[in-house]
Amino acid sequence: MSGVGQLTPNSLHRGSWRRLTCHNMTIRIAVLASPWSARIAIRKSSSTNAISCHHRRRVKRSDNAGHRPMSAPVRVRFAPSPTGFLHVGGARTALFNWLWARHSGGELVLRIEDTDLERSTEEMTTAILDGLEWMGIDWDEGPHFQSESRDNHRAAALDLLEADAAYACFCTVEELAAERKAAISRKESYVYSGKCRAIPPARANERRDKGEPHTIRFRVPSGQTSWVDAVHGPTRFDNRTIGDFIVLRSDGAPVYNLAVTVDDRDMQITDVIRGDDHISNTPKQILLYQALRATVPRFAHVPLILGPDKRKLSKRHGALGVSAYQEQGYLPQAFTNFLALLGWSPGDDREVMSQAELIEAFSLERITGKSAVFDVQKLEWLNGQHLSMMSGLAVADLVRPRFITAGIATEIELAERAIWFGELMAMVKTRSRTLDDLVVQARPFFGGAIEYQPDAVAKFWKDRKMARELLGVAASYVDGETAFDDLEGMEARLRALCEERSVSAGKLMQALRVALTGTRVSPGIFETMAAMGKSLVVERIEAALGYLGREIEAA
RNA sequence: GACCCCAUCGUCUAGUCUGGUCUAGGACUCCACCCUUUCAAGGUGGCAACACGGGUUCGAAUCCCGUUGGGGUCGCCA
């Protein structure tokens, strides 16, 4: 659990993260003791973690009120392998684990499964942690690196060997490949023949002592292996379809199923929440738990996320990492809300939910067994909903860097006009679905030239002479207007002037909108003028008049 | 191919365990209307589904069997 911690050299265990919370800022100090390098990384996190801590306390209080049955405290883990970025499927698995931990007042352990050293990179580990942090997912322990518990894995394999639950297998890669090929040509599923099963232990030891290359295989007993899955219900596998599987490679490295089982046992994981694609690994792992005389955890297999073509969501669908959604300007609370609704529902009609509400409502039982298609449109809608619930100032804080990198304004300029900027954001956010939309819509409110959008020109400046006439009236109105903050008065005065000059007030406002913003989309025209200020409005009208004049000349 | 999982509007889903209250509810998208200086937002309404076939039952979206369809897994990857 996070909290103010003492940071001493002794508290920096290899591969551990320490968290110090002060004010609203969380600083994590990590010793990334990985096979690649050992270094200290100090990372500042946003305030999202502080928010989630708040949630946790909230939930815990309600738990103490006696709503939850007395049972072993929940301990879950998220165990990504750093061979790629954090994709949406992994993100949702992490989210479900987190929601379950926070809902039940349990703990979330983060474990990096880096046993495939060839494909694991430190960059990916960092990317995954960043993604989790952005989503507001915090963890109570870790990250642990699986490669560091290699000794435990090996010891477990030796235990199995000693108990005769496993045996040495001297089959070569080539032999196995031939077996597999033969099985395929016979149109059968491949299971290891068990060729080395019957080698007497004494003989096997002899060969091992001689240094003959061998793997350690688990001796799958006959019978059936079953469990009650928290999402799928009773699930059963016939052990004949499993086949003796390798537990320790010939180079002494543990294989996934062994490593996971030993780690989950050692970390006392009570609930394993992971993707559906692990269902077929589950019987193997249960067999290992049993052979290791460990308590079998509860399993919850979450259905996969599919692309629009109903295939497993992949890069081909343009579904990049979580970071892509972050860059596109989605809000973490909207993103997690959306992900939570993919395969889970609160059971009532609620859809727009805060993280606190998600935590409160979450349960494993309400996860559906059916895989879900990732629908970006719904994500966009949800993002708009969350955006509209935020205050202008809060939105301003989030988009400020985007204005700066887009070169629209400098940090200093924005700081000087902080209140104005917050009000501007409040104005444009109902029209925006992402933070990028916000930038586009707010751009005309800053000085400098604007481009006239062809569709706006076609619709509201179709008759150039008429447009020029309308803008002429607008110019004389603006000229005499002194109260730019009096929205109602402005409208009354403009309408009166239109009446007097017998021009359509509606047409004028539309033509004016194009002159001011270059688009046909903007907040109310008086709000727009108020936010721009008189000098910019005058400047824009003059520019438009000039443009229209040139157009008329040319025609 | 074998094994496993899944099957309600185009999509996300409620309803399935504990059959009747379901002429199947909500949401996204789309369409229409209202509001309106534009675009959104908001409001109102509309289009749209129980995969198929058997059974059980007075009664099935719900229980059982089969078919079909989709997905996942079948590595000294994780």
XYZ file of C-alpha atoms (C1' of nucleotides) in Angstrom:
633
model
C 0.000 0.000 0.000
C 1.277 3.380 -0.776
C 1.880 5.928 1.851
C 4.719 7.924 3.191
C 7.563 5.505 3.238
C 11.058 5.573 4.531
C 13.583 5.464 1.799
C 16.721 3.782 2.894
C 19.226 1.752 0.966
C 17.766 -1.337 2.566
C 14.330 -0.597 1.290
C 15.502 -0.709 -2.274
C 15.186 -4.333 -3.100
C 16.124 -5.492 -6.499
C 13.221 -5.204 -8.833
C 11.040 -3.431 -6.389
C 9.282 -0.117 -6.519
C 8.967 2.197 -3.646
C 6.346 4.791 -3.515
C 6.454 8.003 -1.572
C 3.381 10.112 -1.461
C 3.580 13.718 -0.546
C 0.886 16.256 -1.218
C -0.749 15.262 -4.452
C 2.309 13.964 -6.099
C 3.467 10.424 -6.102
C 7.065 9.703 -6.757
C 8.001 6.184 -7.550
C 11.524 5.147 -7.192
C 12.336 1.952 -8.888
C 15.291 -0.251 -8.999
C 14.969 -1.808 -12.367
C 17.161 -4.725 -11.664
C 16.681 -6.487 -14.888
C 18.857 -8.838 -16.827
C 19.618 -5.993 -19.167
C 20.753 -3.386 -16.775
C 20.367 -2.107 -13.290
C 19.496 1.495 -12.874
C 17.466 3.724 -10.745
C 14.535 5.404 -12.345
C 12.676 8.211 -10.722
C 9.379 8.979 -12.225
C 6.854 11.540 -11.317
C 3.304 10.479 -11.749
C 0.293 12.613 -12.385
C -2.362 13.032 -9.795
C -4.320 10.066 -11.098
C -2.774 7.764 -8.585
C -3.737 10.030 -5.785
C -7.300 9.811 -7.008
C -7.259 6.073 -7.077
C -5.876 5.973 -3.564
C -8.863 7.947 -2.552
C -11.123 5.391 -4.176
C -9.408 2.622 -2.416
C -9.980 4.138 0.962
C -13.586 4.730 0.094
C -14.180 1.156 -0.883
C -12.352 -0.151 2.094
C -14.569 1.778 4.415
C -17.669 0.308 2.879
C -16.116 -3.131 3.165
C -15.542 -2.631 6.818
C -19.206 -1.865 7.117
C -19.720 -5.559 6.684
C -20.942 -5.949 3.139
C -18.327 -8.465 2.168
C -18.198 -11.946 3.523
C -15.237 -12.888 5.622
C -12.805 -14.675 3.370
C -9.159 -14.666 2.430
C -8.140 -11.223 1.236
C -8.020 -11.001 -2.519
C -4.598 -10.879 -4.116
C -4.512 -10.510 -7.864
C -1.760 -9.874 -10.326
C -1.229 -8.354 -13.700
C 1.552 -10.155 -15.502
C 2.360 -8.717 -18.897
C 5.334 -9.843 -20.898
C 7.463 -6.940 -22.096
C 7.606 -8.123 -25.667
C 5.319 -5.387 -26.901
C 3.492 -2.286 -25.814
C 0.450 -2.305 -23.588
C -2.337 -3.123 -26.001
C -6.024 -2.732 -25.324
C -6.498 -6.373 -24.404
C -3.745 -6.232 -21.825
C -5.015 -2.900 -20.622
C -8.426 -4.351 -19.976
C -6.986 -7.357 -18.178
C -5.019 -4.974 -15.995
C -8.126 -2.895 -15.433
C -10.236 -5.862 -14.389
C -7.563 -7.008 -11.972
C -7.276 -3.537 -10.546
C -11.037 -3.078 -10.256
C -11.361 -6.402 -8.510
C -8.539 -5.624 -6.105
C -9.910 -2.208 -5.268
C -13.482 -3.407 -5.065
C -12.642 -6.152 -2.662
C -10.068 -4.233 -0.685
C -7.390 -6.624 -1.869
C -3.994 -6.152 -3.428
C -2.684 -5.961 -6.944
C 0.750 -7.298 -7.734
C 2.572 -6.331 -10.884
C 4.836 -8.922 -12.402
C 6.806 -8.561 -15.589
C 7.074 -11.911 -17.353
C 10.404 -11.515 -18.996
C 11.491 -15.121 -19.206
C 11.720 -14.786 -22.940
C 14.883 -12.745 -22.765
C 15.277 -12.657 -26.509
C 12.126 -10.677 -27.048
C 11.847 -8.707 -23.826
C 13.039 -5.145 -23.709
C 13.327 -2.553 -21.040
C 11.582 -0.007 -23.264
C 8.512 -2.176 -23.344
C 8.525 -2.533 -19.588
C 8.612 1.220 -19.275
C 5.888 1.604 -21.879
C 3.650 -0.796 -19.987
C 4.181 0.976 -16.684
C 3.499 4.331 -18.330
C 0.306 2.997 -19.838
C -0.938 1.687 -16.521
C -0.077 4.916 -14.825
C -1.939 6.928 -17.422
C -5.024 4.797 -16.921
C -4.873 5.474 -13.214
C -4.052 1.881 -12.378
C -1.772 1.636 -9.406
C -0.371 -1.468 -7.841
C 0.527 -2.475 -4.338
C 3.538 -4.633 -5.010
C 6.171 -4.928 -7.669
C 6.985 -4.823 -10.403
C 8.639 -8.125 -9.854
C 10.630 -9.531 -12.709
C 9.961 -13.142 -13.395
C 13.465 -13.737 -14.643
C 14.654 -13.136 -11.116
C 12.834 -16.048 -9.590
C 14.448 -18.470 -11.953
C 15.994 -20.350 -9.061
C 12.579 -20.933 -7.554
C 11.293 -22.248 -10.834
C 14.201 -24.590 -11.195
C 13.832 -25.791 -7.631
C 10.176 -26.529 -8.265
C 11.074 -28.508 -11.370
C 13.574 -30.526 -9.367
C 10.944 -31.128 -6.688
C 8.624 -32.466 -9.324
C 11.381 -34.696 -10.639
C 12.093 -36.025 -7.211
C 8.437 -36.745 -6.551
C 8.312 -38.537 -9.907
C 5.693 -36.050 -11.057
C 8.116 -35.173 -13.823
C 10.799 -36.954 -15.788
C 13.811 -36.244 -17.928
C 13.133 -36.237 -21.635
C 15.972 -36.773 -24.087
C 14.028 -36.230 -27.265
C 15.691 -33.785 -29.599
C 14.009 -30.825 -31.167
C 14.191 -32.617 -34.510
C 12.526 -35.749 -33.189
C 9.715 -33.734 -31.694
C 9.242 -31.769 -34.883
C 8.942 -35.025 -36.798
C 6.369 -36.317 -34.302
C 4.389 -33.146 -34.657
C 4.521 -33.228 -38.422
C 3.345 -36.808 -38.467
C 0.433 -35.967 -36.199
C -0.607 -33.123 -38.454
C -0.478 -35.272 -41.553
C -2.679 -37.789 -39.736
C -4.999 -34.847 -38.971
C -4.666 -35.404 -35.285
C -3.922 -32.932 -32.567
C -0.353 -33.115 -31.425
C 0.381 -34.432 -27.988
C 3.791 -35.632 -26.962
C 4.087 -39.377 -27.409
C 5.539 -39.927 -23.963
C 8.508 -41.716 -25.430
C 10.787 -40.894 -22.513
C 8.186 -41.540 -19.846
C 9.242 -45.106 -19.346
C 12.971 -44.568 -19.015
C 13.895 -45.941 -15.588
C 14.996 -43.140 -13.225
C 18.361 -44.769 -12.660
C 19.053 -44.888 -16.389
C 17.828 -41.334 -16.804
C 20.131 -40.121 -14.064
C 23.030 -41.850 -15.733
C 22.374 -40.082 -18.976
C 21.925 -36.753 -17.216
C 25.185 -37.204 -15.368
C 26.874 -37.828 -18.650
C 25.664 -34.430 -19.716
C 23.199 -35.579 -22.308
C 20.899 -32.685 -23.237
C 17.423 -33.124 -21.824
C 14.322 -31.286 -20.789
C 12.126 -31.921 -17.786
C 8.607 -32.953 -18.655
C 5.606 -33.008 -16.424
C 3.981 -36.401 -16.098
C 0.328 -35.698 -16.797
C -1.802 -38.172 -14.872
C -4.789 -39.850 -16.430
C -8.235 -38.521 -15.690
C -9.754 -35.123 -16.032
C -8.895 -31.681 -14.813
C -11.655 -29.250 -14.045
C -12.308 -25.993 -12.312
C -15.146 -23.587 -11.809
C -14.260 -20.546 -13.807
C -15.586 -17.308 -12.381
C -16.820 -16.253 -15.782
C -17.359 -19.497 -17.659
C -18.555 -21.741 -14.876
C -17.537 -25.407 -14.727
C -14.827 -26.153 -17.277
C -13.264 -29.522 -17.857
C -10.412 -30.982 -19.851
C -9.599 -34.584 -20.505
C -5.969 -35.071 -19.527
C -5.400 -37.190 -22.623
C -5.682 -34.062 -24.706
C -2.959 -32.339 -22.743
C 0.101 -34.482 -23.121
C 3.258 -34.370 -21.012
C 4.516 -30.847 -21.327
C 7.976 -29.412 -20.840
C 8.577 -27.625 -17.628
C 12.293 -26.960 -17.855
C 14.136 -26.393 -21.110
C 17.352 -28.156 -21.994
C 19.238 -24.974 -21.140
C 17.690 -25.073 -17.686
C 15.285 -22.221 -18.283
C 11.748 -22.635 -16.973
C 8.839 -22.708 -19.372
C 5.896 -20.345 -19.013
C 3.439 -22.697 -17.339
C 5.884 -23.639 -14.631
C 7.067 -20.093 -14.065
C 3.559 -18.698 -13.756
C 2.395 -21.393 -11.428
C 5.398 -21.141 -9.139
C 5.207 -17.355 -9.071
C 1.491 -17.279 -8.423
C 1.991 -19.779 -5.649
C 4.877 -17.856 -4.111
C 3.053 -14.567 -4.385
C -0.027 -16.121 -2.863
C -2.284 -15.047 -5.675
C -5.899 -15.873 -4.852
C -7.593 -14.884 -8.112
C -6.110 -15.232 -11.561
C -7.867 -12.880 -13.951
C -6.521 -13.127 -17.499
C -7.486 -13.477 -21.135
C -9.550 -16.285 -22.559
C -6.589 -17.419 -24.598
C -5.153 -18.917 -21.411
C -8.000 -21.346 -20.873
C -6.067 -24.170 -22.453
C -3.095 -23.468 -20.186
C -5.231 -23.660 -17.093
C -5.476 -27.440 -16.757
C -1.698 -27.690 -17.036
C -1.279 -25.136 -14.327
C -3.847 -26.762 -12.079
C -1.999 -30.042 -12.476
C 1.190 -28.261 -11.460
C -0.433 -26.690 -8.417
C -1.622 -30.100 -7.363
C 1.739 -31.744 -7.904
C 3.373 -28.898 -6.002
C 0.787 -29.298 -3.247
C -0.190 -25.667 -3.569
C -3.637 -24.148 -3.255
C -5.267 -23.707 -6.617
C -6.435 -20.116 -7.068
C -9.716 -19.019 -8.489
C -9.642 -18.461 -12.241
C -11.545 -15.862 -14.217
C -11.022 -15.991 -17.972
C -12.033 -12.796 -19.621
C -13.154 -13.004 -23.254
C -10.958 -11.438 -25.881
C -11.384 -8.096 -27.553
C -12.037 -8.360 -31.265
C -11.539 -6.021 -34.193
C -14.417 -4.930 -36.427
C -13.847 -8.068 -38.503
C -14.372 -10.146 -35.358
C -10.825 -11.377 -35.333
C -8.590 -11.035 -32.340
C -7.764 -7.362 -32.103
C -4.344 -6.686 -33.531
C -2.168 -4.066 -35.077
C -3.851 -4.689 -38.381
C -6.962 -3.051 -36.986
C -5.052 0.087 -36.285
C -5.376 -0.714 -32.623
C -2.089 0.487 -31.324
C -0.942 0.637 -27.788
C -2.716 2.441 -25.036
C -0.314 5.306 -25.626
C -1.920 5.935 -29.024
C -5.229 6.632 -27.335
C -3.492 8.871 -24.891
C -1.919 10.816 -27.740
C -5.166 11.105 -29.628
C -6.593 12.938 -26.677
C -8.748 10.421 -24.921
C -9.292 10.864 -21.240
C -8.031 8.036 -19.054
C -11.307 7.911 -17.166
C -13.223 7.611 -20.446
C -10.844 5.000 -21.762
C -11.115 2.859 -18.650
C -14.868 3.372 -18.587
C -15.049 2.108 -22.145
C -12.752 -0.834 -21.516
C -14.706 -1.813 -18.432
C -17.887 -1.949 -20.483
C -16.258 -4.307 -22.946
C -17.247 -7.624 -21.491
C -18.683 -6.338 -18.276
C -21.711 -4.351 -17.277
C -22.991 -3.090 -13.948
C -26.298 -4.852 -14.527
C -28.336 -1.685 -14.759
C -28.508 0.997 -17.427
C -25.535 2.997 -16.247
C -22.860 3.567 -18.858
C -21.045 6.778 -18.107
C -19.248 5.871 -14.916
C -16.405 7.299 -12.906
C -13.610 5.081 -11.716
C -15.092 5.192 -8.226
C -18.393 3.933 -9.572
C -16.680 1.222 -11.577
C -14.845 0.031 -8.497
C -17.978 0.002 -6.460
C -20.031 -1.901 -9.044
C -17.403 -4.316 -10.309
C -17.708 -8.024 -9.862
C -16.231 -11.066 -11.572
C -19.631 -12.682 -11.895
C -20.907 -9.983 -14.204
C -18.204 -10.495 -16.797
C -19.735 -11.979 -19.940
C -18.312 -15.033 -21.615
C -18.646 -13.524 -25.057
C -15.880 -11.695 -26.819
C -16.521 -8.070 -27.697
C -15.780 -5.895 -30.690
C -13.837 -2.731 -30.043
C -16.075 0.132 -31.168
C -14.166 3.382 -31.482
C -17.324 5.409 -31.975
C -18.593 4.485 -28.587
C -15.232 5.338 -27.089
C -15.458 8.763 -28.711
C -18.939 9.296 -27.378
C -17.899 8.279 -23.886
C -14.916 10.580 -24.084
C -17.224 13.439 -24.999
C -19.402 12.599 -22.039
C -16.491 12.630 -19.634
C -15.150 15.790 -21.211
C -18.445 17.567 -20.724
C -18.465 16.638 -17.057
C -15.128 18.302 -16.440
C -14.748 21.956 -15.582
C -13.220 24.293 -18.124
C -10.195 24.793 -15.921
C -9.626 21.075 -15.504
C -9.841 20.633 -19.255
C -7.469 23.541 -19.686
C -4.872 21.816 -17.531
C -5.043 18.739 -19.706
C -4.866 20.409 -23.104
C -2.397 23.148 -22.314
C 0.630 21.142 -23.523
C -1.118 20.455 -26.821
C -1.508 24.166 -27.503
C 2.106 24.738 -26.719
C 3.432 21.931 -28.907
C 1.079 23.009 -31.698
C 2.683 26.426 -31.504
C -0.622 28.173 -30.914
C 0.475 29.868 -27.732
C 3.372 29.831 -25.347
C 3.240 28.573 -21.816
C 3.624 32.114 -20.548
C 0.804 33.455 -22.667
C -1.496 30.740 -21.440
C -0.490 31.370 -17.843
C -1.240 35.054 -18.218
C -4.674 34.343 -19.595
C -5.441 31.326 -17.420
C -8.998 32.298 -16.551
C -9.784 33.262 -20.112
C -8.320 29.978 -21.327
C -10.431 28.011 -18.860
C -13.554 29.799 -20.041
C -12.635 29.156 -23.633
C -12.278 25.460 -22.894
C -15.644 25.449 -21.151
C -17.102 26.947 -24.325
C -15.647 24.537 -26.832
C -15.750 21.303 -24.872
C -19.404 20.520 -25.588
C -18.493 20.435 -29.249
C -15.461 18.228 -28.764
C -14.985 14.559 -28.314
C -11.242 14.436 -27.908
C -8.564 16.804 -26.722
C -7.392 17.177 -30.304
C -10.852 18.445 -31.278
C -10.509 21.018 -28.562
C -7.288 22.363 -29.999
C -8.726 22.619 -33.484
C -11.800 24.437 -32.274
C -9.990 26.831 -30.010
C -7.339 27.792 -32.518
C -9.270 30.745 -34.105
C -9.561 32.349 -30.684
C -5.878 33.023 -30.735
C -4.357 35.750 -32.869
C -2.923 35.326 -36.326
C -4.376 34.562 -39.703
C -7.016 31.930 -40.206
C -7.966 29.819 -43.155
C -11.457 29.938 -44.562
C -12.814 26.405 -44.781
C -14.240 25.673 -48.237
C -17.450 24.232 -46.809
C -18.024 27.303 -44.668
C -17.385 29.651 -47.574
C -19.682 27.625 -49.805
C -22.476 27.712 -47.305
C -22.362 31.191 -45.806
C -20.342 33.268 -48.251
C -21.801 31.836 -51.389
C -22.886 35.264 -52.585
C -19.671 37.238 -52.127
C -21.285 40.650 -52.534
C -23.974 39.822 -50.039
C -21.366 38.561 -47.625
C -19.401 41.755 -48.009
C -22.489 43.798 -47.353
C -23.330 41.798 -44.238
C -19.812 42.092 -42.919
C -19.952 45.810 -43.559
C -22.924 46.031 -41.250
C -21.122 43.810 -38.762
C -18.121 46.101 -38.881
C -20.164 49.164 -38.093
C -21.876 47.293 -35.289
C -18.594 46.174 -33.764
C -17.214 49.644 -34.172
C -19.913 51.083 -31.952
C -20.011 48.227 -29.477
C -18.397 48.979 -26.159
C -19.727 46.241 -23.914
C -18.160 43.023 -25.226
C -19.030 41.161 -22.080
C -22.751 41.908 -22.255
C -23.968 39.012 -24.375
C -27.661 39.852 -24.277
C -27.100 43.534 -24.889
C -24.849 42.757 -27.827
C -27.479 40.622 -29.453
C -30.176 43.244 -28.923
C -28.011 45.982 -30.396
C -26.942 43.928 -33.384
C -30.509 42.885 -34.135
C -31.649 46.498 -33.900
C -28.969 47.570 -36.346
C -29.940 44.786 -38.757
C -33.538 45.915 -38.557
C -32.468 49.460 -39.351
C -30.349 48.428 -42.360
C -32.921 45.805 -43.337
C -30.547 42.851 -43.442
C -31.153 39.421 -41.996
C -29.614 39.132 -38.546
C -29.290 35.358 -38.923
C -27.443 35.610 -42.216
C -25.179 38.259 -40.800
C -24.222 36.144 -37.823
C -23.406 33.203 -40.048
C -21.303 35.303 -42.373
C -19.610 36.779 -39.357
C -18.846 33.347 -37.975
C -16.897 32.491 -41.101
C -15.025 35.794 -40.880
C -14.104 35.188 -37.249
C -13.350 31.468 -37.200
C -13.098 30.410 -40.819
C -15.504 27.585 -40.073
C -19.187 26.951 -39.806
C -18.725 25.477 -36.364
C -18.214 27.583 -33.292
C -19.834 28.553 -30.035
C -22.541 31.223 -30.113
C -21.421 34.213 -32.136
C -21.634 36.649 -29.208
C -19.730 34.324 -26.937
C -17.196 33.976 -29.688
C -16.783 37.727 -30.007
C -16.592 38.157 -26.278
C -13.878 35.544 -26.024
C -11.904 37.029 -28.921
C -12.059 40.602 -27.761
C -12.762 43.655 -29.852
C -9.405 44.165 -31.503
C -9.164 40.620 -32.816
C -12.769 40.766 -34.031
C -12.071 43.995 -35.895
C -8.916 42.554 -37.369
C -10.715 39.432 -38.577
C -13.575 41.362 -40.142
C -11.134 43.591 -41.994
C -9.240 40.583 -43.246
C -12.479 38.980 -44.415
C -13.546 42.156 -46.160
C -10.216 42.268 -47.901
C -10.519 38.646 -48.951
C -14.038 39.100 -50.274
C -13.044 42.239 -52.103
C -10.252 40.412 -53.913
C -12.614 37.557 -54.764
C -15.138 39.941 -56.243
C -12.423 41.694 -58.239
C -11.188 38.439 -59.627
C -14.637 37.350 -60.732
C -8.100 -31.661 -37.729
C -8.420 -32.235 -32.153
C -9.690 -29.817 -27.719
C -11.966 -25.657 -25.355
C -14.993 -21.189 -25.306
C -19.079 -18.413 -27.253
C -24.012 -17.390 -29.761
C -30.063 -11.313 -28.064
C -30.549 -5.137 -32.794
C -24.611 -3.405 -37.435
C -21.794 -2.704 -32.431
C -21.642 -2.778 -26.652
C -25.185 -4.990 -23.657
C -29.895 -6.098 -19.900
C -32.806 -10.303 -19.508
C -30.627 -16.883 -19.031
C -28.590 -19.550 -13.063
C -34.184 -18.789 -9.983
C -38.984 -20.539 -17.411
C -44.677 -16.680 -17.454
C -44.164 -9.583 -15.522
C -40.189 -9.832 -22.767
C -45.724 -7.868 -28.531
C -37.357 -8.491 -25.590
C -35.124 -3.008 -22.158
C -30.835 0.518 -22.408
C -26.535 2.627 -25.086
C -23.380 3.795 -29.622
C -24.196 4.624 -34.873
C -27.970 6.216 -38.470
C -32.712 8.910 -39.648
C -36.687 12.530 -38.396
C -38.516 16.369 -35.410
C -37.950 20.142 -31.339
C -34.570 23.897 -29.587
C -31.650 27.402 -32.576
C -27.426 32.683 -35.479
C -23.961 27.822 -37.171
C -22.177 23.268 -35.245
C -22.501 20.505 -31.202
C -24.871 19.499 -26.668
C -29.770 18.552 -24.863
C -34.964 16.803 -25.637
C -38.638 13.670 -28.318
C -39.545 9.870 -31.696
C -38.002 6.084 -35.327
C -35.155 1.876 -37.899
C -32.974 -2.535 -35.908
C -32.097 -8.719 -32.489
C -33.558 -13.858 -29.209
C -28.497 -18.170 -35.354
C -31.290 -22.771 -36.964
C -33.807 -27.464 -35.862
C -35.747 -30.733 -32.446
C -37.344 -31.785 -27.542
C -39.158 -30.809 -22.119
C -43.395 -27.742 -20.482
C -49.914 -25.281 -19.931
C -45.954 -21.758 -21.229
C -38.923 -21.211 -23.615
C -34.641 -15.674 -25.301
C -34.354 -18.461 -20.650
C -33.833 -25.779 -19.491
C -31.925 -30.318 -22.615
C -30.012 -32.395 -27.341
C -28.307 -31.643 -32.179
C -26.827 -28.504 -36.340
C -24.619 -24.212 -38.092
C -21.597 -20.091 -37.378
C -17.659 -17.341 -34.907
C -13.415 -17.310 -31.807
C -9.269 -19.312 -28.997
C -5.446 -23.030 -28.150
C -2.674 -26.931 -29.850
C 6.086 -24.625 -29.241
C 12.366 -26.429 -25.458
C 6.843 -18.420 -26.993
C 4.411 -15.932 -23.223
